CSV table of C-alpha atoms in Angstrom, one decimal:
chain,number,residue,atom,x,y,z
U,1,MET,CA,84.2,60.2,93.9
U,2,ARG,CA,83.7,61.4,90.5
U,3,ASN,CA,82.1,58.2,88.8
U,4,ILE,CA,78.6,59.4,89.4
U,5,LYS,CA,77.8,61.8,86.4
U,6,ILE,CA,74.3,63.4,86.6
U,7,ILE,CA,72.4,64.4,83.4
U,8,LEU,CA,71.0,67.7,83.9
U,9,SER,CA,69.3,68.2,80.6
U,10,LEU,CA,66.8,66.2,78.9
U,11,LEU,CA,68.4,63.6,76.4
U,12,LEU,CA,67.4,62.1,73.4
U,13,LEU,CA,65.8,58.5,73.9
U,14,VAL,CA,67.8,56.7,71.2
U,15,ALA,CA,65.7,53.3,70.9
U,16,PHE,CA,63.4,51.3,72.3
U,17,SER,CA,61.7,47.8,71.5
U,18,SER,CA,58.2,48.4,72.8
U,19,CYS,CA,55.8,50.3,74.3
U,20,ASP,CA,56.2,48.3,77.6
U,21,ASP,CA,60.0,48.8,77.5
U,22,PHE,CA,59.6,52.5,76.8
U,23,LEU,CA,57.2,53.0,80.0
U,24,SER,CA,59.5,50.8,82.4
U,25,GLU,CA,62.7,53.2,81.5
U,26,THR,CA,63.7,56.5,83.1
U,27,PRO,CA,62.8,58.7,80.2
U,28,ASP,CA,66.2,60.5,79.9
U,29,ASN,CA,68.5,57.7,81.3
U,30,ARG,CA,69.7,59.7,84.3
U,31,LEU,CA,71.0,57.9,87.6
U,32,GLN,CA,68.5,57.9,90.3
U,33,ILE,CA,70.1,59.5,93.3
U,34,ASP,CA,67.9,57.7,95.9
U,35,THR,CA,70.2,56.7,98.8
U,36,PRO,CA,72.3,59.0,101.1
U,37,GLU,CA,75.4,57.4,99.6
U,38,LYS,CA,74.6,58.5,96.3
U,39,ILE,CA,74.1,62.1,97.4
U,40,SER,CA,77.6,62.3,98.9
U,41,GLU,CA,79.2,60.8,96.0
U,42,LEU,CA,77.3,63.4,93.9
U,43,LEU,CA,78.2,66.3,96.3
U,44,ALA,CA,82.0,65.8,95.4
U,45,ASP,CA,81.1,67.5,92.0
U,46,ALA,CA,79.6,70.3,94.0
U,47,TYR,CA,82.7,72.4,93.8
U,48,PRO,CA,84.0,74.2,90.8
U,49,ASP,CA,86.2,72.2,88.7
U,50,GLY,CA,88.1,75.3,87.6
U,51,THR,CA,90.0,78.3,89.6
U,52,TYR,CA,89.7,81.9,89.5
U,53,MET,CA,93.2,82.5,90.8
U,54,GLU,CA,94.7,83.6,87.6
U,55,ILE,CA,91.9,85.9,86.7
U,56,ALA,CA,91.9,87.8,90.0
U,57,GLU,CA,95.5,87.8,90.7
U,58,THR,CA,96.4,89.3,87.3
U,59,MET,CA,93.9,91.9,87.7
U,60,SER,CA,95.4,92.9,90.9
U,61,ASP,CA,98.5,95.2,91.8
U,62,ASN,CA,100.5,92.0,92.6
U,63,VAL,CA,101.4,91.6,89.0
U,64,SER,CA,103.4,94.2,86.5
U,65,ASP,CA,104.7,93.7,83.1
U,66,ASN,CA,107.9,91.7,82.9
U,67,LYS,CA,108.7,93.3,79.9
U,68,THR,CA,109.1,90.0,77.9
U,69,ALA,CA,107.8,88.8,74.7
U,70,LEU,CA,105.7,86.3,76.7
U,71,VAL,CA,102.1,86.0,75.3
U,72,ASN,CA,99.2,84.6,76.8
U,73,LEU,CA,96.0,86.0,75.7
U,74,ASN,CA,93.9,85.5,78.8
U,75,ASN,CA,96.6,87.0,80.7
U,76,VAL,CA,96.4,90.2,78.5
U,77,GLN,CA,92.7,90.5,78.5
U,78,ASN,CA,92.8,90.1,82.8
U,79,TYR,CA,95.6,92.7,83.0
U,80,ASN,CA,93.8,95.1,80.8
U,81,TRP,CA,90.6,94.6,82.8
U,82,ASP,CA,88.0,96.1,79.9
U,83,LEU,CA,87.9,93.2,77.5
U,84,GLN,CA,85.1,90.9,77.4
U,85,ASP,CA,86.7,87.4,77.8
U,86,ASP,CA,85.9,85.3,74.8
U,87,GLN,CA,88.0,82.6,75.8
U,88,THR,CA,86.7,79.2,77.3
U,89,GLY,CA,90.0,77.2,78.3
U,90,ARG,CA,91.2,76.5,81.6
U,91,ASP,CA,91.7,79.5,84.0
U,92,THR,CA,89.7,82.0,81.7
U,93,GLN,CA,86.9,83.6,82.8
U,94,GLY,CA,84.4,81.8,81.0
U,95,PHE,CA,85.7,78.6,82.1
U,96,TYR,CA,85.3,79.5,85.6
U,97,TRP,CA,81.9,80.9,85.1
U,98,ASN,CA,80.6,77.8,83.5
U,99,ALA,CA,82.3,75.8,86.3
U,100,CYS,CA,80.6,77.4,89.2
U,101,TYR,CA,77.2,77.1,87.5
U,102,LYS,CA,77.9,73.4,86.9
U,103,ALA,CA,78.8,73.0,90.8
U,104,ILE,CA,75.8,75.0,91.7
U,105,ALA,CA,73.5,72.4,89.4
U,106,THR,CA,75.1,69.5,91.4
U,107,ALA,CA,74.4,70.9,94.5
U,108,ASN,CA,70.8,71.6,93.4
U,109,GLN,CA,70.3,68.2,92.0
U,110,ALA,CA,71.5,66.9,95.6
U,111,LEU,CA,69.3,69.3,97.4
U,112,LEU,CA,66.3,68.1,95.3
U,113,SER,CA,67.2,64.4,95.7
U,114,ILE,CA,67.5,65.0,99.8
U,115,LYS,CA,63.9,66.6,99.5
U,116,GLU,CA,62.5,63.4,97.5
U,117,LEU,CA,63.9,61.3,100.0
U,118,GLY,CA,61.9,63.1,102.5
U,119,ASP,CA,64.5,65.5,103.9
U,120,THR,CA,64.9,63.1,106.9
U,121,PRO,CA,67.5,64.0,109.8
U,122,ASN,CA,69.9,61.4,108.5
U,123,LEU,CA,70.5,63.4,105.1
U,124,ASN,CA,71.5,66.7,107.4
U,125,PRO,CA,75.1,66.1,106.7
U,126,GLN,CA,74.5,66.3,102.7
U,127,LYS,CA,72.1,68.9,103.1
U,128,GLY,CA,74.7,71.2,104.8
U,129,GLU,CA,77.4,70.4,102.4
U,130,ALA,CA,74.8,70.8,99.4
U,131,LEU,CA,73.7,74.4,100.8
U,132,LEU,CA,77.4,75.6,101.4
U,133,ALA,CA,78.8,74.5,98.1
U,134,ARG,CA,75.8,76.4,96.6
U,135,ALA,CA,76.5,79.2,98.4
U,136,TYR,CA,80.2,79.0,97.7
U,137,ALA,CA,79.9,78.9,94.0
U,138,HIS,CA,77.5,81.7,94.0
U,139,PHE,CA,79.6,84.0,96.3
U,140,MET,CA,82.7,83.7,94.1
U,141,LEU,CA,80.4,84.6,90.9
U,142,PHE,CA,79.7,87.5,92.7
U,143,SER,CA,83.0,88.4,93.9
U,144,LEU,CA,84.2,88.4,90.3
U,145,TRP,CA,81.3,89.6,88.2
U,146,SER,CA,79.5,92.2,90.4
U,147,ASN,CA,80.4,95.5,92.1
U,148,ARG,CA,81.5,95.5,95.6
U,149,TYR,CA,78.9,94.9,98.2
U,150,ASN,CA,77.4,98.4,99.5
U,151,PRO,CA,73.9,98.1,101.5
U,152,ALA,CA,73.2,101.7,100.2
U,153,THR,CA,73.3,100.7,96.6
U,154,ALA,CA,73.1,96.8,97.0
U,155,ALA,CA,69.1,96.5,96.0
U,156,THR,CA,69.7,98.3,92.6
U,157,ASP,CA,73.3,96.9,91.8
U,158,LEU,CA,73.3,94.0,89.4
U,159,GLY,CA,74.3,90.9,91.1
U,160,ILE,CA,74.6,87.5,89.4
U,161,PRO,CA,71.6,84.7,88.8
U,162,TYR,CA,71.1,82.8,92.0
U,163,VAL,CA,69.9,79.3,90.9
U,164,THR,CA,68.1,77.4,93.5
U,165,GLU,CA,66.7,74.7,91.3
U,166,PRO,CA,68.2,71.8,89.3
U,167,GLU,CA,68.9,72.2,85.4
U,168,THR,CA,65.7,70.7,83.4
U,169,VAL,CA,66.5,72.4,80.2
U,170,LEU,CA,69.5,72.7,77.8
U,171,VAL,CA,69.7,76.2,77.9
U,172,GLY,CA,67.9,78.4,80.7
U,173,SER,CA,66.9,81.8,80.7
U,174,TYR,CA,68.1,83.5,83.9
U,175,LYS,CA,67.8,86.8,85.3
U,176,ARG,CA,70.4,88.5,87.4
U,177,ASN,CA,69.5,89.2,90.9
U,178,SER,CA,70.4,92.4,92.7
U,179,ILE,CA,73.4,92.2,95.0
U,180,LYS,CA,70.9,92.6,98.1
U,181,GLU,CA,69.0,89.6,96.8
U,182,VAL,CA,72.2,87.4,96.4
U,183,PHE,CA,73.5,88.1,99.9
U,184,ASP,CA,70.3,87.6,101.3
U,185,LEU,CA,70.2,84.2,99.6
U,186,LEU,CA,73.8,83.7,100.5
U,187,GLN,CA,73.2,84.3,104.1
U,188,SER,CA,70.2,82.0,104.2
U,189,ASP,CA,72.3,79.2,102.7
U,190,ILE,CA,75.3,79.7,104.7
U,191,GLU,CA,73.5,79.8,108.1
U,192,GLU,CA,71.4,76.9,107.2
U,193,GLY,CA,74.4,74.8,106.2
U,194,LEU,CA,76.2,75.8,109.1
U,195,LYS,CA,73.4,74.2,111.0
U,196,TYR,CA,74.1,70.7,109.3
U,197,VAL,CA,77.5,70.7,108.1
U,198,THR,CA,79.4,67.7,109.9
U,199,ASN,CA,83.1,66.2,110.1
U,200,ASP,CA,81.7,62.9,109.4
U,201,TYR,CA,84.0,61.9,106.6
U,202,ARG,CA,86.8,59.6,106.0
U,203,THR,CA,90.1,61.6,107.6
U,204,ASP,CA,91.7,61.7,104.3
U,205,TYR,CA,88.3,63.1,102.6
U,206,LEU,CA,87.6,65.6,105.3
U,207,LYS,CA,89.1,68.6,103.6
U,208,TYR,CA,88.1,68.0,100.3
U,209,HIS,CA,84.4,68.7,101.8
U,210,PHE,CA,83.0,71.6,103.3
U,211,ASN,CA,83.5,70.5,107.0
U,212,LYS,CA,82.8,72.5,110.3
U,213,GLU,CA,85.7,74.8,110.2
U,214,ALA,CA,85.9,75.3,106.4
U,215,ALA,CA,82.2,76.4,106.8
U,216,LYS,CA,83.1,78.9,109.5
U,217,ALA,CA,85.8,80.0,107.4
U,218,PHE,CA,83.6,80.5,104.4
U,219,ALA,CA,80.9,82.3,106.5
U,220,ALA,CA,83.9,84.6,108.2
U,221,ARG,CA,84.8,85.7,104.7
U,222,PHE,CA,81.1,86.4,103.6
U,223,TYR,CA,80.5,88.2,106.8
U,224,THR,CA,83.8,90.3,106.5
U,225,VAL,CA,82.6,91.6,103.1
U,226,LYS,CA,79.4,92.4,104.6
U,227,GLY,CA,80.9,94.3,107.4
U,228,ASP,CA,79.0,92.2,110.2
U,229,TRP,CA,82.1,92.0,112.6
U,230,ASN,CA,80.3,90.5,115.4
U,231,ARG,CA,79.2,87.6,113.5
U,232,VAL,CA,83.1,87.3,112.3
U,233,LEU,CA,84.1,87.1,115.9
U,234,GLU,CA,81.6,84.6,116.7
U,235,LEU,CA,82.7,82.3,113.9
U,236,THR,CA,86.4,82.8,114.2
U,237,GLU,CA,86.2,82.4,118.3
U,238,GLY,CA,87.9,79.0,118.1
U,239,LEU,CA,91.2,80.2,116.9
U,240,GLY,CA,91.8,82.7,119.9
U,241,ASN,CA,94.3,85.5,120.0
U,242,ALA,CA,97.1,83.2,119.5
U,243,PRO,CA,96.5,80.3,117.5
U,244,VAL,CA,99.4,78.0,118.2
U,245,GLY,CA,99.8,75.4,115.6
U,246,LYS,CA,97.1,76.2,113.7
U,247,LEU,CA,98.7,78.7,111.1
U,248,ARG,CA,101.0,77.9,108.3
U,249,ASP,CA,104.6,77.1,109.5
U,250,TRP,CA,106.6,78.9,106.9
U,251,ALA,CA,109.9,77.8,108.3
U,252,ALA,CA,108.9,74.2,108.4
U,253,TYR,CA,107.7,74.8,104.4
U,254,ASN,CA,111.1,76.3,103.5
U,255,ALA,CA,112.6,73.3,104.7
U,256,TYR,CA,111.0,71.1,101.9
U,257,ASP,CA,112.9,70.1,99.0
U,258,PHE,CA,111.9,72.2,95.7
U,259,PRO,CA,109.4,69.6,94.3
U,260,SER,CA,107.9,69.0,97.6
U,261,LYS,CA,106.9,72.6,98.2
U,262,PRO,CA,103.7,72.8,96.1
U,263,ILE,CA,102.7,69.3,97.2
U,264,GLU,CA,102.9,70.3,101.0
U,265,TYR,CA,101.4,73.6,100.4
U,266,ALA,CA,97.9,72.5,99.4
U,267,LYS,CA,98.2,69.2,101.3
U,268,ASN,CA,94.9,68.1,103.4
U,269,THR,CA,97.3,67.4,106.5
U,270,GLN,CA,98.5,71.0,106.8
U,271,ASN,CA,96.7,72.2,109.8
U,272,THR,CA,96.0,75.7,108.4
U,273,ASN,CA,94.2,74.2,105.4
U,274,LEU,CA,90.7,73.8,105.8
U,275,LEU,CA,89.2,73.2,102.5
U,276,VAL,CA,91.6,72.2,99.4
U,277,GLY,CA,90.7,71.2,95.9
U,278,PHE,CA,92.1,69.8,92.7
U,279,PRO,CA,90.2,71.8,89.9
U,280,SER,CA,91.1,71.4,86.4
U,281,SER,CA,93.9,74.3,85.8
U,282,ILE,CA,97.2,75.1,84.4
U,283,TRP,CA,97.7,78.2,86.9
U,284,GLY,CA,101.1,76.3,88.1
U,285,ARG,CA,102.5,76.6,84.6
U,286,GLY,CA,101.1,80.1,84.1
U,287,ILE,CA,103.6,81.4,87.0
U,288,SER,CA,106.5,81.1,84.5
U,289,SER,CA,104.9,81.7,81.3
U,290,ASN,CA,103.0,85.1,81.9
U,291,ARG,CA,104.1,88.2,80.9
U,292,PHE,CA,101.9,90.0,83.7
U,293,PHE,CA,102.9,88.3,86.9
U,294,PHE,CA,104.8,88.8,90.1
U,295,THR,CA,108.2,90.4,89.1
U,296,ARG,CA,111.4,91.1,91.0
U,297,ALA,CA,110.6,94.6,91.2
U,298,LYS,CA,107.3,94.0,93.0
U,299,GLU,CA,109.1,91.4,95.5
U,300,ARG,CA,111.8,93.7,96.4
U,301,ASP,CA,110.0,96.9,96.5
U,302,GLU,CA,106.5,96.2,97.6
U,303,ILE,CA,105.5,93.0,99.3
U,304,LEU,CA,108.2,90.6,100.4
U,305,GLY,CA,111.2,93.1,100.7
U,306,SER,CA,112.6,93.7,104.3
U,307,GLN,CA,111.5,97.4,104.2
U,308,THR,CA,107.8,96.1,104.1
U,309,ASN,CA,108.5,94.3,107.5
U,310,ILE,CA,107.5,96.3,110.5
U,311,PHE,CA,110.2,94.6,112.5
U,312,ASN,CA,112.7,95.3,109.5
U,313,LYS,CA,113.5,91.8,109.1
U,314,ASP,CA,113.2,89.5,106.0
U,315,TRP,CA,110.2,87.4,105.7
U,316,LEU,CA,110.1,83.8,106.1
U,317,ILE,CA,108.2,83.6,102.8
U,318,ASP,CA,110.8,82.4,100.1
U,319,ILE,CA,110.5,83.2,96.6
U,320,VAL,CA,112.2,81.5,93.6
U,321,ILE,CA,113.1,82.6,89.9
U,322,VAL,CA,110.6,81.0,87.5
U,323,GLY,CA,110.8,81.0,83.8
U,324,ALA,CA,113.5,81.0,81.1
U,325,SER,CA,113.5,84.8,81.0
U,326,GLY,CA,114.1,85.1,84.9
U,327,ALA,CA,111.8,88.0,85.0
U,328,ASN,CA,109.1,86.3,87.1
U,329,VAL,CA,109.3,85.1,90.8
U,330,ALA,CA,107.2,83.0,92.9
U,331,VAL,CA,106.3,81.3,95.8
U,332,TYR,CA,106.1,78.0,95.1
U,333,LYS,CA,102.8,77.2,95.9
U,334,PHE,CA,101.2,75.0,93.0
U,335,ASP,CA,101.5,71.6,91.9
U,336,GLU,CA,100.0,70.2,88.7
U,337,TYR,CA,99.0,66.5,88.4
U,338,PHE,CA,98.4,65.5,84.8
U,339,LYS,CA,96.0,62.7,84.5
U,340,TYR,CA,96.7,61.2,81.3
U,341,THR,CA,93.3,59.8,79.4
U,342,ASN,CA,95.4,58.2,76.5
U,343,VAL,CA,98.7,57.5,77.3
U,344,THR,CA,99.9,56.6,73.9
U,345,ALA,CA,98.6,59.9,72.6
U,346,GLN,CA,100.1,61.6,75.5
U,347,ILE,CA,96.9,63.5,76.1
U,348,GLY,CA,94.8,64.1,79.3
U,349,LEU,CA,93.8,66.5,81.7
U,350,PRO,CA,95.6,69.1,84.3
U,351,PHE,CA,94.8,69.5,87.8
U,352,THR,CA,96.3,71.8,90.4
U,353,GLY,CA,96.0,71.6,94.3
U,354,VAL,CA,94.7,74.9,95.5
U,355,VAL,CA,93.6,76.0,99.2
U,356,LEU,CA,90.3,77.5,99.2
U,357,PHE,CA,90.1,78.2,102.9
U,358,SER,CA,92.7,78.3,105.7
U,359,ASN,CA,93.1,79.4,109.3
U,360,ASP,CA,95.3,82.1,108.0
U,361,GLU,CA,92.6,84.0,106.3
U,362,MET,CA,90.2,83.1,109.1
U,363,PHE,CA,92.6,84.6,111.7
U,364,LEU,CA,93.3,87.8,109.5
U,365,ASN,CA,89.4,88.1,109.4
U,366,ARG,CA,89.5,88.0,113.0
U,367,ILE,CA,91.9,90.8,113.5
U,368,GLU,CA,90.2,93.0,111.1
U,369,ALA,CA,86.9,92.4,112.9
U,370,HIS,CA,88.6,93.4,116.3
U,371,VAL,CA,89.9,96.6,114.7
U,372,MET,CA,86.3,97.4,113.4
U,373,THR,CA,84.8,96.8,116.8
U,374,ASN,CA,87.4,99.3,118.4
U,375,GLN,CA,89.1,96.5,120.1
U,376,LEU,CA,92.8,97.6,119.2
U,377,ASP,CA,94.8,96.2,122.1
U,378,ILE,CA,93.3,92.8,121.1
U,379,ALA,CA,93.8,93.3,117.2
U,380,ASN,CA,97.4,94.3,118.1
U,381,THR,CA,98.3,91.6,120.1
U,382,GLU,CA,96.8,89.4,117.4
U,383,LEU,CA,98.4,91.2,114.7
U,384,GLU,CA,101.9,90.9,116.5
U,385,TYR,CA,101.3,87.1,116.8
U,386,PHE,CA,100.7,86.7,113.2
U,387,LEU,CA,103.6,88.9,111.8
U,388,ALA,CA,106.0,87.1,114.3
U,389,THR,CA,105.1,83.6,112.6
U,390,ARG,CA,106.1,85.0,109.3
U,391,THR,CA,109.3,87.1,110.2
U,392,ASP,CA,112.8,85.5,109.9
U,393,GLY,CA,114.6,85.7,113.2
U,394,TYR,CA,111.5,87.4,115.2
U,395,ASN,CA,112.8,88.0,118.8
U,396,PRO,CA,109.8,88.4,121.2
U,397,ALA,CA,112.0,90.6,123.5
U,398,THR,CA,112.7,93.3,121.1
U,399,ASP,CA,110.6,92.8,118.2
U,400,VAL,CA,107.2,94.5,119.9
U,401,LEU,CA,104.4,95.7,118.0
U,402,THR,CA,103.1,98.9,119.4
U,403,LYS,CA,100.3,100.9,117.8
U,404,GLU,CA,102.8,104.0,117.4
U,405,LYS,CA,104.7,101.6,115.0
U,406,VAL,CA,101.6,100.5,113.2
U,407,TYR,CA,100.4,104.3,112.7
U,408,ALA,CA,104.0,105.1,111.5
U,409,LYS,CA,104.3,102.2,109.1
U,410,TYR,CA,100.9,102.4,107.7
U,411,PRO,CA,100.2,106.2,107.6
U,412,VAL,CA,96.7,107.5,106.8
U,413,ILE,CA,96.5,108.6,102.9
U,414,ALA,CA,93.5,110.8,102.2
U,415,ASP,CA,91.1,108.8,100.1
U,416,GLU,CA,93.0,105.7,99.7
U,417,TYR,CA,91.1,103.2,101.6
U,418,THR,CA,87.4,104.0,101.2
U,419,PRO,CA,85.1,101.0,102.1
U,420,PHE,CA,81.4,101.5,102.2
U,421,TYR,CA,81.7,102.0,106.0
U,422,THR,CA,83.4,104.8,107.9
U,423,LEU,CA,87.1,104.2,109.4
U,424,THR,CA,88.8,106.3,112.1
U,425,PRO,CA,92.5,107.1,111.2
U,426,GLU,CA,93.8,104.3,113.9
U,427,GLN,CA,91.3,102.0,112.3
U,428,THR,CA,92.6,103.0,108.9
U,429,SER,CA,96.3,102.2,109.7
U,430,TYR,CA,95.4,98.6,111.3
U,431,ILE,CA,93.3,97.8,108.1
U,432,LYS,CA,96.1,98.7,105.7
U,433,ALA,CA,98.6,96.8,108.1
U,434,ILE,CA,96.0,93.6,107.8
U,435,THR,CA,95.5,94.1,104.0
U,436,GLU,CA,99.1,94.1,103.4
U,437,ALA,CA,99.5,91.0,105.5
U,438,ARG,CA,96.7,89.1,103.6
U,439,ARG,CA,98.3,90.3,100.2
U,440,ARG,CA,101.6,88.9,101.3
U,441,GLU,CA,100.3,85.5,102.6
U,442,PHE,CA,98.0,84.7,99.7
U,443,LEU,CA,100.5,85.7,96.8
U,444,HIS,CA,99.1,84.2,93.5
U,445,GLU,CA,95.9,83.0,95.1
U,446,GLY,CA,93.8,86.0,94.0
U,447,LEU,CA,92.5,87.4,97.3
U,448,ARG,CA,94.0,90.5,96.9
U,449,TRP,CA,91.8,91.6,94.0
U,450,PHE,CA,89.0,91.0,96.4
U,451,ASP,CA,90.4,93.5,98.9
U,452,ILE,CA,91.2,95.8,96.0
U,453,LYS,CA,87.4,95.9,95.1
U,454,ARG,CA,86.2,95.9,98.8
U,455,PHE,CA,88.3,98.8,99.8
U,456,ASN,CA,88.2,100.5,96.5
U,457,LEU,CA,92.0,100.6,96.0
U,458,VAL,CA,93.2,102.3,92.9
U,459,VAL,CA,95.5,100.1,90.7
U,460,ALA,CA,98.0,101.3,87.8
U,461,HIS,CA,98.7,98.7,85.2
U,462,ASP,CA,101.6,100.0,82.8
U,463,THR,CA,102.6,98.1,79.8
U,464,TYR,CA,106.0,98.3,78.3
U,465,ASN,CA,108.0,97.6,75.0
U,466,GLN,CA,110.9,95.6,74.6
U,467,GLN,CA,113.0,98.6,75.1
U,468,GLY,CA,111.5,99.4,78.5
U,469,GLN,CA,109.3,102.4,77.5
U,470,ILE,CA,105.8,102.7,78.7
U,471,THR,CA,103.4,102.2,75.9
U,472,LYS,CA,100.4,102.1,77.8
U,473,ASN,CA,99.3,103.5,81.3
U,474,ASN,CA,96.2,101.8,82.5
U,475,ILE,CA,94.5,103.1,85.7
U,476,LEU,CA,91.8,101.5,87.6
U,477,VAL,CA,90.2,104.4,89.3
U,478,LYS,CA,87.9,104.2,92.1
U,479,ASP,CA,84.5,103.1,91.5
U,480,ASP,CA,85.6,102.2,88.2
U,481,LYS,CA,82.9,100.0,86.1
U,482,ARG,CA,85.6,97.6,85.3
U,483,ARG,CA,85.9,96.4,88.7
U,484,ALA,CA,83.0,94.0,87.6
U,485,VAL,CA,84.4,91.7,85.4
U,486,GLN,CA,82.3,91.7,82.0
U,487,ILE,CA,79.9,88.6,81.7
U,488,PRO,CA,81.6,86.0,79.7
U,489,LEU,CA,80.7,86.1,75.9
U,490,ASN,CA,79.0,82.7,76.0
U,491,ALA,CA,76.9,83.6,78.8
U,492,SER,CA,75.9,87.3,77.4
U,493,ASN,CA,75.1,85.5,74.2
U,494,ASN,CA,72.6,83.1,76.2
U,495,GLY,CA,70.6,86.6,77.5
U,496,ILE,CA,72.8,87.3,80.7
U,497,GLU,CA,72.7,90.8,80.9
U,498,LYS,CA,76.0,92.4,80.6
U,499,ASN,CA,77.7,94.7,83.2
U,500,PRO,CA,77.5,98.4,82.3
U,501,ARG,CA,80.7,100.1,81.0
């Protein structure tokens, strides 16, 4: 699927034998994308060949200092928030920024080729995928490098450059759109893409492309951020209030042997997985080699301890101790595939399976939309179903979720959750419950960071010396400018305006 490479910058014509030969050749030697099949193959590269997960996860409150001497420069930079990333290796900010814009360039080339072929109805599936892929990469760039969405300030807040034309120069000059402009363009691309996206792929390829359900899941995430709750409910209607067989089966996952777990987690045959990818990443190694990671204290006290379960039972989400120090723990989700490019030299490229959209996230967004539309009875039924499928030894006769239990377990704390919209006390407790469920469900996958930004949550990152003494107490306060990651050095050096500090 990756054998077609588009040259997006003008190339030097190396040699030609005559004027006639010169005029008969394509000037830049680019492959002509002139059939639906070629556009489909091109779109395999319209997804970021990198991942945000280490970046976002390390900035969140899911991690802490394991107090070892492990050193990973990118891990330190993400943990401290304030440094401009000058790294460009895998899983760095610069790498993911570039991967997103490369994906966008590919999607734009596909859309141009569709236009040149007459934009005929038979090209609608490719058009839908290209629009959604372009929107997805832009949305992820916004999610990291801009302030949170707030309609009151969106017209003046810095977004990211929203690129809608193919690259035709080696180094282009781009201006950052406002967040309002970015969201208007995102909504246009998403809604147009939803009209045309299809499931007309080979079964084993379906979940590596934007398909109908993955497109709905992406749109539901976008509208959850935007606060358009009725649109979220429309998009998630197919799940119903109890999506039997559609959520991740943690008991079945736990039954797999250790080597099989990460393979199964991102497998395209898992019912919950709607869009999966294999970007170039070493995040699977980072779980054991990073100093700032999910630690045993976090596991016991904050996220996976039985005291965090509203039914006071153990969670079905199992963890393992990782790394020689034994200080890090992990839900074993990531499998690395190393593709050798030179077996003799033992060099090659690492790829890691990741889940980009799932029914689990989609269902949680649905519950949140029911809360925000004051349908608490429905939300309570849905939340009980979700938590039941994650609770070891759940008994429907005795483990009953009530509003009173939710209010007691997740009390309102003044000025804790402060989205751009108003929450009633009842809504606040349920939103906290849903947000904690999302935090637990997507450990190591970075989604927690986006909730921290959306709800303006305060995060504390302490750093310790080898004797266990705090050497740095770093607090990410509300509306902290560091919530918008600084533009990577390679991009700001090319004229992209930096985020204010």
